[in-house]
XYZ file of C-alpha atoms in Angstrom:
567
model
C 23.738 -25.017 6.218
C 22.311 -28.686 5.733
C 19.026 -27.911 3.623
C 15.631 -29.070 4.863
C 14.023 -32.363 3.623
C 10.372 -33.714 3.490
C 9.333 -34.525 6.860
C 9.215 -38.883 6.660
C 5.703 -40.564 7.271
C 5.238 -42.065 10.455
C 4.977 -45.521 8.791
C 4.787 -48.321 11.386
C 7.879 -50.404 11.691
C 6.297 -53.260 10.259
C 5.533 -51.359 6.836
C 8.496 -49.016 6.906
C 10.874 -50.565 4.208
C 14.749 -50.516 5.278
C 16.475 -46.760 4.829
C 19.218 -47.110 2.758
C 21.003 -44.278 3.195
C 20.672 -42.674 0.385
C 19.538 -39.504 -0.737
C 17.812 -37.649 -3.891
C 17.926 -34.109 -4.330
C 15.855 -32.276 -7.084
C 17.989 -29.737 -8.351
C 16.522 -26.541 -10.209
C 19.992 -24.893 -11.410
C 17.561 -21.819 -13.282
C 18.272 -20.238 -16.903
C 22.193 -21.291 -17.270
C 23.630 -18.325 -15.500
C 25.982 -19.877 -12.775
C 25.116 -16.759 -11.062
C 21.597 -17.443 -10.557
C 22.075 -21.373 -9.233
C 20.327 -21.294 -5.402
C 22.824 -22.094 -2.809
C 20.845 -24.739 -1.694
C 21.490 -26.035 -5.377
C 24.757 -25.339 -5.274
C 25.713 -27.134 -1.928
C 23.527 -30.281 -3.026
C 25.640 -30.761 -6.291
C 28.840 -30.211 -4.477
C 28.009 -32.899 -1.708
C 26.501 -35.537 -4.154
C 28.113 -39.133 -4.522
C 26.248 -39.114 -8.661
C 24.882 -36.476 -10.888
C 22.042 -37.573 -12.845
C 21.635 -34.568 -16.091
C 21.367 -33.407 -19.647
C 24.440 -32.914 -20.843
C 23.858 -29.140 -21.490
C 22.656 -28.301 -17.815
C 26.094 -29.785 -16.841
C 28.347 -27.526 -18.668
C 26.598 -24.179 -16.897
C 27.280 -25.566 -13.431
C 30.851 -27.703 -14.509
C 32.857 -25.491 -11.904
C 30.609 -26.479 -8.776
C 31.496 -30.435 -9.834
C 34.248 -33.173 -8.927
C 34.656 -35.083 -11.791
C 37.537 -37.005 -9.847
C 35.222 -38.042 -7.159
C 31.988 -37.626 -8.343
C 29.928 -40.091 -11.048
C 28.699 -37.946 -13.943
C 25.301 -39.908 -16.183
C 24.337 -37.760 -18.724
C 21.432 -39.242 -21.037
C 20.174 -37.629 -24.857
C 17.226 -34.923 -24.426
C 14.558 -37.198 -25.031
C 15.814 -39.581 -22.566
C 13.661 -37.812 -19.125
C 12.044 -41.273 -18.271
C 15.113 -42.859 -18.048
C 16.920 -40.259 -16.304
C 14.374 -40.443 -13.765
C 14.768 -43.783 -13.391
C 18.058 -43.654 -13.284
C 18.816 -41.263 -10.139
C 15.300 -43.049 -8.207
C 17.615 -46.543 -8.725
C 21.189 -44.712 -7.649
C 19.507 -43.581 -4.335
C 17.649 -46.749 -3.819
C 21.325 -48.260 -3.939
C 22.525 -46.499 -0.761
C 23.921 -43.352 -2.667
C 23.845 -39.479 -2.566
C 22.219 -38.309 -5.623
C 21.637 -35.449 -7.585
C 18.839 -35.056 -10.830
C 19.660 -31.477 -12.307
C 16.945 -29.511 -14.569
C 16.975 -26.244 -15.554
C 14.686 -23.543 -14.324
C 12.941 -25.063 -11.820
C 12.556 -29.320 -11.711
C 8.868 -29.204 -10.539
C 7.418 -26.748 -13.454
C 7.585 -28.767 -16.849
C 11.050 -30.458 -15.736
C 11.606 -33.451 -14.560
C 10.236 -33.908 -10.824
C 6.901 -35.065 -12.101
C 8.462 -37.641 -13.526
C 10.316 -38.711 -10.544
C 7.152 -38.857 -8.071
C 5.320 -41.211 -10.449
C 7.687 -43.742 -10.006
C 8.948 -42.915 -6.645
C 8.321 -45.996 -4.302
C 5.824 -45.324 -1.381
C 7.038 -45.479 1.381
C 10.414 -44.164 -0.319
C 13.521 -45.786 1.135
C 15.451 -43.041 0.608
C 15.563 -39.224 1.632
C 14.127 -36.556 -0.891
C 14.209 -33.145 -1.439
C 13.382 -30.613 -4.045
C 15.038 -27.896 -4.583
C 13.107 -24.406 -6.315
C 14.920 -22.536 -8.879
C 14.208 -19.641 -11.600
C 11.503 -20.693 -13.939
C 11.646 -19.698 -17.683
C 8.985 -17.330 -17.085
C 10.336 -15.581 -14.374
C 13.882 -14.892 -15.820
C 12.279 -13.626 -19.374
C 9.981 -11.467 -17.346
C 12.957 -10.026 -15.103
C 14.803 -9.203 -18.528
C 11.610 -8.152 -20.313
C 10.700 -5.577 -17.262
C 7.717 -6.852 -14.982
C 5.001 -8.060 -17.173
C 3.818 -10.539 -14.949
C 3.433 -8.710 -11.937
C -0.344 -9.716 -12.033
C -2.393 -13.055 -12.813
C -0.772 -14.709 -15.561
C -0.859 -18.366 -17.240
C 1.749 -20.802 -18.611
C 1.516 -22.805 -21.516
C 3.447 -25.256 -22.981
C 3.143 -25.776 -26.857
C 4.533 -29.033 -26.974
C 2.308 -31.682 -28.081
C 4.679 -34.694 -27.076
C 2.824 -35.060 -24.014
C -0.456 -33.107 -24.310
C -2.803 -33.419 -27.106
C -2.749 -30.674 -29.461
C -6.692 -30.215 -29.146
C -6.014 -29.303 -25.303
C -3.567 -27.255 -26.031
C -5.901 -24.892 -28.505
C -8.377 -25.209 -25.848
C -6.233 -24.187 -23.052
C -4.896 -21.448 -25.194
C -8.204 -20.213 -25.703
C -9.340 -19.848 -22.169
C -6.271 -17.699 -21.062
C -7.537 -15.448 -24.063
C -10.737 -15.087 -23.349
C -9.591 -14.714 -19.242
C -7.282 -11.907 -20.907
C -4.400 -12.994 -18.428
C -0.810 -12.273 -19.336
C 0.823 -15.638 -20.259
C 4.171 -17.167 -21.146
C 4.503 -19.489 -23.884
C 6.883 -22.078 -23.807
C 8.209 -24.585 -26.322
C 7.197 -22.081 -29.048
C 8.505 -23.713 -32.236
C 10.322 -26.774 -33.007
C 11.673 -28.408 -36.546
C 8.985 -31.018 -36.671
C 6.487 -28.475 -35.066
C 5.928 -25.017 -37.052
C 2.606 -24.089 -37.682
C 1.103 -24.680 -33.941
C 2.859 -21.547 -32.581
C 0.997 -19.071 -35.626
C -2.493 -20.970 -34.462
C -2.265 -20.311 -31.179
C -1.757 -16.673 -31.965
C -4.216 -16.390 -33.739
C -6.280 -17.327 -31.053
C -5.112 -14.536 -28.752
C -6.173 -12.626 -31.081
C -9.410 -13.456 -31.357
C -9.441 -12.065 -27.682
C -6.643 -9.714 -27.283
C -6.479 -6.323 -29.481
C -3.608 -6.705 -31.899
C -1.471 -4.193 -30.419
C -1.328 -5.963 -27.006
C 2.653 -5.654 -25.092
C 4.511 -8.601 -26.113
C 8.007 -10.023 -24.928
C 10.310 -12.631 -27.263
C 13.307 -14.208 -25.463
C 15.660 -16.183 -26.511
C 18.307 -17.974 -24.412
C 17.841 -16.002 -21.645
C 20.811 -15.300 -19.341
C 22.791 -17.318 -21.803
C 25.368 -16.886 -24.412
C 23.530 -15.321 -27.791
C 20.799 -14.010 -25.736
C 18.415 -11.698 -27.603
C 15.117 -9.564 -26.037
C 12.907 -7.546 -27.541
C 9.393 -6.105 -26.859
C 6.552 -6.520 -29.879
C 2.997 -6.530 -30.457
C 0.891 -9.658 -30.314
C 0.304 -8.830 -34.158
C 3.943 -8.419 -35.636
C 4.418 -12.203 -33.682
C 2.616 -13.733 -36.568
C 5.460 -12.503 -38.848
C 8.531 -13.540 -36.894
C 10.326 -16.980 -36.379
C 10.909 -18.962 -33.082
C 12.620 -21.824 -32.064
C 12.687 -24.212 -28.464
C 15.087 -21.667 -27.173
C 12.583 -19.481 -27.729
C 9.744 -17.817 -24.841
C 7.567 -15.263 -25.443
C 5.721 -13.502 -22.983
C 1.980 -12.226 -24.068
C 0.648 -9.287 -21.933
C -2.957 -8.070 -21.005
C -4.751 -5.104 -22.683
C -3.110 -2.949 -19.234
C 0.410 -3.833 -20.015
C 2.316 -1.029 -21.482
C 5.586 -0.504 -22.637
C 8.313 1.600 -21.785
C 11.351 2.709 -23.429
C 12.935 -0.938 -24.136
C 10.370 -2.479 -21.065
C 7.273 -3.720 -20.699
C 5.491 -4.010 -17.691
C 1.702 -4.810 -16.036
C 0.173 -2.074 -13.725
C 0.318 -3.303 -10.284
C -3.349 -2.034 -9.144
C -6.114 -3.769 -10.845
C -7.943 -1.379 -8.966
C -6.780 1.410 -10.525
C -7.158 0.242 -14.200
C -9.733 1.944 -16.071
C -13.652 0.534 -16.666
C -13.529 1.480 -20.123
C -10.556 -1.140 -20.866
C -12.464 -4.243 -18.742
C -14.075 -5.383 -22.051
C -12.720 -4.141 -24.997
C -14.974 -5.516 -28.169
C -13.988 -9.219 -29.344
C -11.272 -8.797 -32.015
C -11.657 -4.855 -31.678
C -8.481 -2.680 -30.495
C -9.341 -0.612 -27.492
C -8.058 2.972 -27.579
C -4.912 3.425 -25.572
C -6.665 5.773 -22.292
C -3.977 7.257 -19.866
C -4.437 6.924 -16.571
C -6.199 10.153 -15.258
C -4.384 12.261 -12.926
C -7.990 13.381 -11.388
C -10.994 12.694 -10.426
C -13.504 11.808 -12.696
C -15.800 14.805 -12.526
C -19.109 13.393 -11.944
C -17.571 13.182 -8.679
C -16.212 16.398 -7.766
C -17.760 17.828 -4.667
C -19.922 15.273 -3.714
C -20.411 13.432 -0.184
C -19.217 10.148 -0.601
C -21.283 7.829 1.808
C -19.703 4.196 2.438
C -22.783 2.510 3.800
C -22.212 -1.410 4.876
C -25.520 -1.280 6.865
C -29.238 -0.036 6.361
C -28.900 2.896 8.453
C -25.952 3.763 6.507
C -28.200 3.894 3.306
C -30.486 5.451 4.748
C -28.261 8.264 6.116
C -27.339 8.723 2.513
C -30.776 9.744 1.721
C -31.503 11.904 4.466
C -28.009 13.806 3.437
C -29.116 14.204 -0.302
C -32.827 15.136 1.441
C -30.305 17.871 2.741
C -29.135 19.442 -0.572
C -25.874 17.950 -0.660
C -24.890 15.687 -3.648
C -24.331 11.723 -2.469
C -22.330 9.174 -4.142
C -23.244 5.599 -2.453
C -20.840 3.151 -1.775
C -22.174 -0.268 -1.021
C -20.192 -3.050 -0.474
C -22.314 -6.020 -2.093
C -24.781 -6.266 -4.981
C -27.178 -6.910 -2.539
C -26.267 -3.556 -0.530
C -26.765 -1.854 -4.396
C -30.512 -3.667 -4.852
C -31.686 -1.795 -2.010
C -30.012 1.306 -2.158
C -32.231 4.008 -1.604
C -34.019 5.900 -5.064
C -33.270 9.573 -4.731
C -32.358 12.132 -7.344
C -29.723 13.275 -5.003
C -27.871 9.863 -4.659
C -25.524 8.237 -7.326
C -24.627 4.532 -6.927
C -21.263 4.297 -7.118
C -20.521 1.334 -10.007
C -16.885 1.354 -10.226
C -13.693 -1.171 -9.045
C -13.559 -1.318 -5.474
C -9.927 -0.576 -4.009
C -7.916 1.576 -2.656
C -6.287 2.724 -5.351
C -9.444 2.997 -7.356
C -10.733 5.024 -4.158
C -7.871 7.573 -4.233
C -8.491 8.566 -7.826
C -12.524 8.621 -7.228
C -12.175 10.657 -3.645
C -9.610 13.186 -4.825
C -12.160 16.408 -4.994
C -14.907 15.013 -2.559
C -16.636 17.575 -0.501
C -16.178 14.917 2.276
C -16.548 11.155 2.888
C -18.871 9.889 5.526
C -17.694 6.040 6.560
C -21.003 4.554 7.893
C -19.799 1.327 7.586
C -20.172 -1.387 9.822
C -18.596 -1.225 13.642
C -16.511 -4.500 12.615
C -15.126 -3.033 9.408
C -12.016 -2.502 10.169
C -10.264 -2.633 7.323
C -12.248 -0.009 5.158
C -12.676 2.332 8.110
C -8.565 1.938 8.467
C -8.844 2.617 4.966
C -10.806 5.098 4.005
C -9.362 7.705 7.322
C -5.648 6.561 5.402
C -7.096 7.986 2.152
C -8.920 11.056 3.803
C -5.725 12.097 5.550
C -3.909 12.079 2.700
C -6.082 13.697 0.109
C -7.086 16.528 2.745
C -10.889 15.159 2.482
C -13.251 15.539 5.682
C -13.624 12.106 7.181
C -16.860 11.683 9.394
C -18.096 8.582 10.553
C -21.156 6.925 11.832
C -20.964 3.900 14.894
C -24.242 2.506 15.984
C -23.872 2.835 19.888
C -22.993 -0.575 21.820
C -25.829 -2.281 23.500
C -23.469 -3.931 25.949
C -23.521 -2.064 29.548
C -20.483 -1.509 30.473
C -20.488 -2.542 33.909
C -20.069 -5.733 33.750
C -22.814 -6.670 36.360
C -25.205 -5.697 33.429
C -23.328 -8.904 31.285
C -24.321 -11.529 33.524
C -26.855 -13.224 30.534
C -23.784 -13.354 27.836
C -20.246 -14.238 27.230
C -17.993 -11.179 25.429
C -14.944 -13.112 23.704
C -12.237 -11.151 21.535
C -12.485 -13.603 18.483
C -14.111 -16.345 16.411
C -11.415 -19.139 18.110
C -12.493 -17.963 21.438
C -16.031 -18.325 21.086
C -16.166 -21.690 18.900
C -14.078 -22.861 21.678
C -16.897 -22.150 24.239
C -19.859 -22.941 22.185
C -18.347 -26.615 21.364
C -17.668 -26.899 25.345
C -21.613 -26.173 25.653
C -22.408 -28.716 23.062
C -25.754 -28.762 20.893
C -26.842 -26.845 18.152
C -25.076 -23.326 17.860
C -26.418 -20.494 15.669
C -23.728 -18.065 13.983
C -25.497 -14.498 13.699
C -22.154 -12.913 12.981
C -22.574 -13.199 8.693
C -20.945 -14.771 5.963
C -17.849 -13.364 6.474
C -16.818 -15.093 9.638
C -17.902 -18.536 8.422
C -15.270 -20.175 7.092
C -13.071 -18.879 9.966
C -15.731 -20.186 12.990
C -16.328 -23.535 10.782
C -12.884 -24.446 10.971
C -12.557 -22.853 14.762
C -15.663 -24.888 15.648
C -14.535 -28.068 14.083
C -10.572 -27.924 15.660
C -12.651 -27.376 18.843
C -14.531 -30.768 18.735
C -17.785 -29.677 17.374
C -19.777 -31.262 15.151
C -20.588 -29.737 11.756
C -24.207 -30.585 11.399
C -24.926 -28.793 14.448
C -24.280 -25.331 13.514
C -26.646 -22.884 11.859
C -26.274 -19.949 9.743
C -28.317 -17.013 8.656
C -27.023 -15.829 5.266
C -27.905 -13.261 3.141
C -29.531 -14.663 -0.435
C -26.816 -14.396 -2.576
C -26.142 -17.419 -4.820
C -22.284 -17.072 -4.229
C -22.877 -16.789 -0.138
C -24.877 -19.824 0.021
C -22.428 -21.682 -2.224
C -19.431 -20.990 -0.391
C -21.131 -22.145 2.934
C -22.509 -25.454 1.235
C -18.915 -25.940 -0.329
C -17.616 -25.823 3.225
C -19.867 -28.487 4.249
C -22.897 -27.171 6.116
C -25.918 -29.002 5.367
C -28.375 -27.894 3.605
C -31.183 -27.963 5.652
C -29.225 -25.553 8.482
C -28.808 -22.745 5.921
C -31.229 -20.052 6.200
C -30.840 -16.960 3.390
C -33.093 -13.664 5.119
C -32.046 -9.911 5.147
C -32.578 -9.080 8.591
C -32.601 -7.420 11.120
C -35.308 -10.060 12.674
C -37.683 -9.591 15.553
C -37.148 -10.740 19.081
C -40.232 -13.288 18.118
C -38.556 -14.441 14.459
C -35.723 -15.223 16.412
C -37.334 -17.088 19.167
C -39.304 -18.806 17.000
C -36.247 -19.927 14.556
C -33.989 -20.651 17.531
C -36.643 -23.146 19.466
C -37.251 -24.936 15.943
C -33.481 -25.704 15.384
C -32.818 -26.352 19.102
C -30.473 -23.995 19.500
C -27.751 -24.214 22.332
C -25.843 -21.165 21.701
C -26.524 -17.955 19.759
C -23.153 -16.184 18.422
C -23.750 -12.456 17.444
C -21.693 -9.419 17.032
C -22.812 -6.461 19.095
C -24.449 -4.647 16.252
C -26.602 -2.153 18.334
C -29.953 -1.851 18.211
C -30.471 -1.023 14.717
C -28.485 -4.336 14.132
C -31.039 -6.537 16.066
C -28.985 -6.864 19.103
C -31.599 -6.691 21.495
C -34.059 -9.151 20.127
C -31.290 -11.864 19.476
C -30.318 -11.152 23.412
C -34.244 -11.130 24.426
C -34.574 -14.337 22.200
C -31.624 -16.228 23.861
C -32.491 -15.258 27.698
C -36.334 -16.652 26.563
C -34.798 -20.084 25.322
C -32.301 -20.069 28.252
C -29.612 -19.920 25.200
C -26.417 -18.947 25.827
C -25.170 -15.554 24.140
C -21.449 -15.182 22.848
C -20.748 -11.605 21.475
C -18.048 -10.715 19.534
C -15.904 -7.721 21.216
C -16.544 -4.909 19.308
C -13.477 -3.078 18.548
C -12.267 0.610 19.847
C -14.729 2.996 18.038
C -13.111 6.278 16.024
C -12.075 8.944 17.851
C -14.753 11.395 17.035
C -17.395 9.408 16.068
C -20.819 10.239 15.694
C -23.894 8.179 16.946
C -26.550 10.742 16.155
C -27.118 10.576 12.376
C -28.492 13.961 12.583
C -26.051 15.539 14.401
C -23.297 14.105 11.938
C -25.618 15.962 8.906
C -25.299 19.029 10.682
C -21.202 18.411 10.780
C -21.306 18.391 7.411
C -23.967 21.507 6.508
C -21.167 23.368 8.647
C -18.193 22.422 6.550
C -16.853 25.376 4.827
C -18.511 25.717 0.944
C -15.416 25.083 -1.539
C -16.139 27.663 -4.473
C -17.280 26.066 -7.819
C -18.903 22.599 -6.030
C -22.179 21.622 -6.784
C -24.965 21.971 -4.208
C -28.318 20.953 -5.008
C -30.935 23.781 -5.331
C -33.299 24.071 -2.248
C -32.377 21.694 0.054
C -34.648 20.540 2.672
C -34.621 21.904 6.205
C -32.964 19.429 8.318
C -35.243 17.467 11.028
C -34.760 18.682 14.999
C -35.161 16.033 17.432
C-alpha cells in the first residue's frame, strides 16, 4: 500500500516552484528491534533511490536495504545538521529519499531539523513516518508506568540551557507527573543527572516506582525497577532511560505500573508533605464508612438541593453531590446533609456508593451522561436508583409550539439563529458554549452578536473570553430570572433570538418564553431528551419511594424524623 503524504498547498501557479520529482520520507525505524520497524517504514526504505542515516540505525534495518542499487550516506553522530541537509538537497535533486532516526524522527530526532530548513513551498513530496519512541518501548518492558499524564525530558544541554533544564525538571516534580528521562549521563556530562534527582526529590517521596533501561530491545539489554532514592547511587550512560513514576505507581513482582483511574486514587495520597514519604494506603475494597447507608442525592439544579434537605428533614441520612463549587457554596446547611468532597468519577463513585441505602439522581434533564452513569453503577452494585425530572413545559401538541422552534442540537439551532440575523442570547449555560460559538460562527454569524448568561465563576468567564466573546456581552448571574429581568436584559442587548433548553418551570422556562413572545423574539429550545423510565416529577412523592424502601439492618437512620408534608 503506497503510504499517505502531506496534502500540497494550493499555491498559485505563478508561486508554485517546479516539482522535481522527488521525494523525502521521515523514517522512525523505533528501538533497533527489526521487529518493531512500521511497515510503512519498512516499504519507504525498500523503495528509496538514497538513505540518508547514522551509521548505527543502518545496521538494525541492513536486511530491508539494496546496497547494489541503493546510495547509502552515513555521517558521525554529531553530524544531524548536515544530515538534514543532506537528504533536503538529494530530494531537491529529483531523487527518492530516505532520513532514518531511531524511535520516532519527530520526538528529539531529527525531523525538527529538517522543517527548519525545508524550502516553502517545498519542491518535493514529504512525509513522516511515526515510530516507537524511547519512552514507549522502556515503558512496554518496564510494565505500564505511563499509562497516565507523564512528561519527557531530555538532559542534554547541547541544545537547551542547563538552567531550563533544572527548571523544567522542577515543574514535572512539583506537577508529580510520571516522566522519562532521556540522555541521562554522558562522559563529558556526569553530575547533571544526580541534580536533577535531587530535585524530584524535593517533590516526590523517596520511595517513588522507578524504571532504568538500558538498550532497550537491543543486544545487552538490561531492566530493572528501583526507587527514586537508590537512583542517586547507581551509574548511567546515553544508552541509558529511566522512567520516574508518580506517588500511585506501584510495583509488581518484576513490573511497575500507574493505576489507570485517577478517580479511584485515594485523597490522602493527592498531597503528600514536601520531601515527606506518604504511607503506602491500599486501595479499599469498601466503602468508606461515613457513607454506609446513606441517600446519596446528585443534585445539578436548586430543586435538587433542595430535595436533599427535605429528605434529611425526613430522617434519612444525605450525602450531597454537587457538580460545581458553585453548586457546593449554596448547598443547603442541615445536620442531616454531608457535602460530598471527594474525586468525581466513576470509579471513585463505585467505591463511595457500594453500601448506599439508595441514590436519588436529581440531576439536570440534559445530563445525560451522569444519569447514564449513575443507573450503570446502581445496577451493578444492587443500589435503589430514583430519579427526579422537572416536567417539560413544552405542550405536546404541537399547535401549542407555534411561538418557538424545538431543534435536536446546538448545530441545528445556530444554524437558524444566524439565518434570523441580530443579536442572539444563549440561555443554554456554559457548557454548550464553545460548541454553539463554533456552530454559530461555521453558520455565518457574527461573534459580537451573541450573548451569554454565565454563572460567576472565574474559570467560566475565562473560558468564554478566551473563545472570543466580548466582554461587554458576558453577563455572570445565578438564575433562574424573572419574566421582567429577562425582558428587561433582552430589550437592552437587542436581542433577535433567545436559545434555551426546556428546563421546566423551576428552570425559568416560562419567563424566558413570556419574555421572548413580549419582544417578538424568536425562541429556539433545545429537545429535551427521553426522560427515565420511572421517573418521578413530584419531589414528594419520590420521598415517600424512598421512606418505603425496605430498612437494611445495622444502617443509620436519624432519630425522629419529621412527618413528611401532604399536598
Amino acid at each position: 500500500m503506497t503510504p499517505s503524504t502531506h496534502p500540497e498547498p494550493d499555491y498559485s501557479e505563478s508561486t508554485r516552484p517546479p516539482l522535481t520529482g522527488g521525494h523525502l520520507s521521515l523514517v522512525s525505524v523505533g528501538p533497533g528491534d527489526l521487529n518493531l520497524v512500521p511497515q510503512r517504514a519498512r516499504e519507504a526504505l525498500m523503495r528509496a533511490d538514497v538513505i540518508v542515516a547514522y551509521d548505527l540505525y543502518l545496521r538494525w534495518v541492513a536486511p530491508l536495504l539494496d546496497q547494489a542499487r541503493q546510495e547509502i550516506v552515513t555521517l558521525p553522530l554529531t553530524q544531524e545538521k548536515r544530515r538534514a541537509e543532506v537528504a533536503i538537497e538529494r530530494a531537491a535533486a529529483g531523487q527518492r529519499t530516505a532520513l532514518v532516526s531511531s524511535g520516532d524522527i519527530g520526538i528529539y530526532a531529527m525531523a525538527g531539523l529538517v522543517f527548519e530548513d525545508l524550502p516553502d513551498p517545498a519542491p518535493f513530496t514529504v512525509e513522516v513516518i511515526p515510530g516507537i519512541t524511547s519512552a514507549t518501548a522502556c515503558a512496554s518492558l518496564l510494565g505500564s508506568p505511563l499509562t497516565h499524564d507523564f512528561a519527557t525530558l531530555s538532559l542534554s544541554d547541547l541544545l537547551c540551557p542547563w538552567e531550563w533544564i533544572e527548571h523544567r525538571a522542577s515543574h514535572i516534580a512539583q506537577a508529580d507527573l510520571s516522566c522519562v528521562l532521556y540522555n541521562v549521563q554522558s562522559r563529558a556530562r556526569q553530575e547533571g543527572v544526580y541534580r536533577v534527582l535531587r530535585l524530584m526529590l524535593a517533590h516526590k517521596r523517596p520511595d517513588t516506582v522507578c524504571g532504568v533501561v538500558r538498550n532497550a530491545y537491543r543486544e545487552d539489554q538490561e531492566v530493572r525497577v528501583t526507587t527514586l532514592e537508590a537512583l542517586l547511587d547507581d551509574r548511567f550512560d546515553m544508552l541509558t532511560t529511566i522512567v520516574i513514576g508518580n506517588r500511585f505507581t506501584q510495583r509488581r513482582g518484576p513490573w511497575m505500573f500507574t493505576p489507570r483511574g485517577y478517580n479511584a486514587w485515594e485523597a490522602g495520597r493527592d498531597a503528600p508533605a514536601t520531601g515527606t514519604p506518604a504511607p503506602e494506603l491500599p486501595a479499599p475494597a469498601e466503602a468508606p464508612p461515613e457513607h454506609v447507608g446513606r441517600v446519596w442525592v446528585f443534585a445539578g439544579t436548586s430543586d435538587g438541593s433542595a430535595l436533599a434537605q427535605a429528605i434529611a428533614g425526613d430522617g434519612l441520612p444525605v450525602t450531597l453531590s454537587v457538580a460545581t463549587s458553585l453548586g457546593a457554596s449554596v448547598a443547603p446547611q442541615h445536620p442531616g446533609v454531608q457535602l460530598y468532597g471527594g474525586p468525581a468519577g466513576v470509579q471513585a463513585r463505585r467505591l463511595a456508593l457500594r453500601g448506599a441505602r439508595a441514590v436519588v439522581d436529581a440531576t439536570h434533564p440534559y445530563a445525560q451522561v451522569i444519569t447514564a452513569q449513575l443507573r450503570e453503577l446502581c445496577a451493578e452494585l444492587g443500589v435503589p436508583y430514583l430519579r427526579l425530572e422537572r416536567p417539560s413545559s413544552l405542550d405536546p401538541d404541537p399547535a401549542g409550539l407555534d411561538d418557538l422552534s424545538v431543534v435536536d442540537d446546538l448545530n441545528a439551532a445556530a444554524a437558524q439563529a444566524a439565518a434570523r440575523g441580530g443579536p442572539v442570547f444563549l440561555a443554554t449555560g456554559s457548557r454548550d458554549l464553545e460548541a454553539f460559538w463554533t456552530a454559530f460562527l461555521a453558520a455565518g454569524g457574527q461573534g459580537g452578536q451573541v450573548f451569554v448568561r454565565l454563572t460567576p465563576q472565574p474559570d467560566v468567564l475565562a473560558r468564554a473570553l478566551a473563545l472570543g466573546v466580548p466582554a461587554r456581552n458576558v453577563s455572570a448571574l445565578i438564575g433562574p430570572f424573572s419574566r421582567e429581568f429577562n425582558e428587561a436584559q433582552w430589550r437592552a442587548q437587542g436581542v433577535r433570538t433567545v436559545i434555551t433548553r426546556d428546563g421546566g418551570d423551576e428552570g425559568g422556562f416560562d419567563a424566558k418564553r413570556l419574555a421572548a413572545r413580549a419582544l417578538d423574539a424568536g425562541l429556539i429550545v433545545l429537545r429535551r431528551p427521553a426522560p427515565v423510565p420511572g421517573a418521578f416529577s413530584d419531589p414528594q412523592a419520590l420521598r415517600r419511594a424512598l421512606l418505603d424502601l425496605p430498612v437494611i439492618p445495622g444502617l443509620p437512620v436519624q432519630s425522629g424524623p419529621a412527618p413528611l408534608e401532604t399536598a
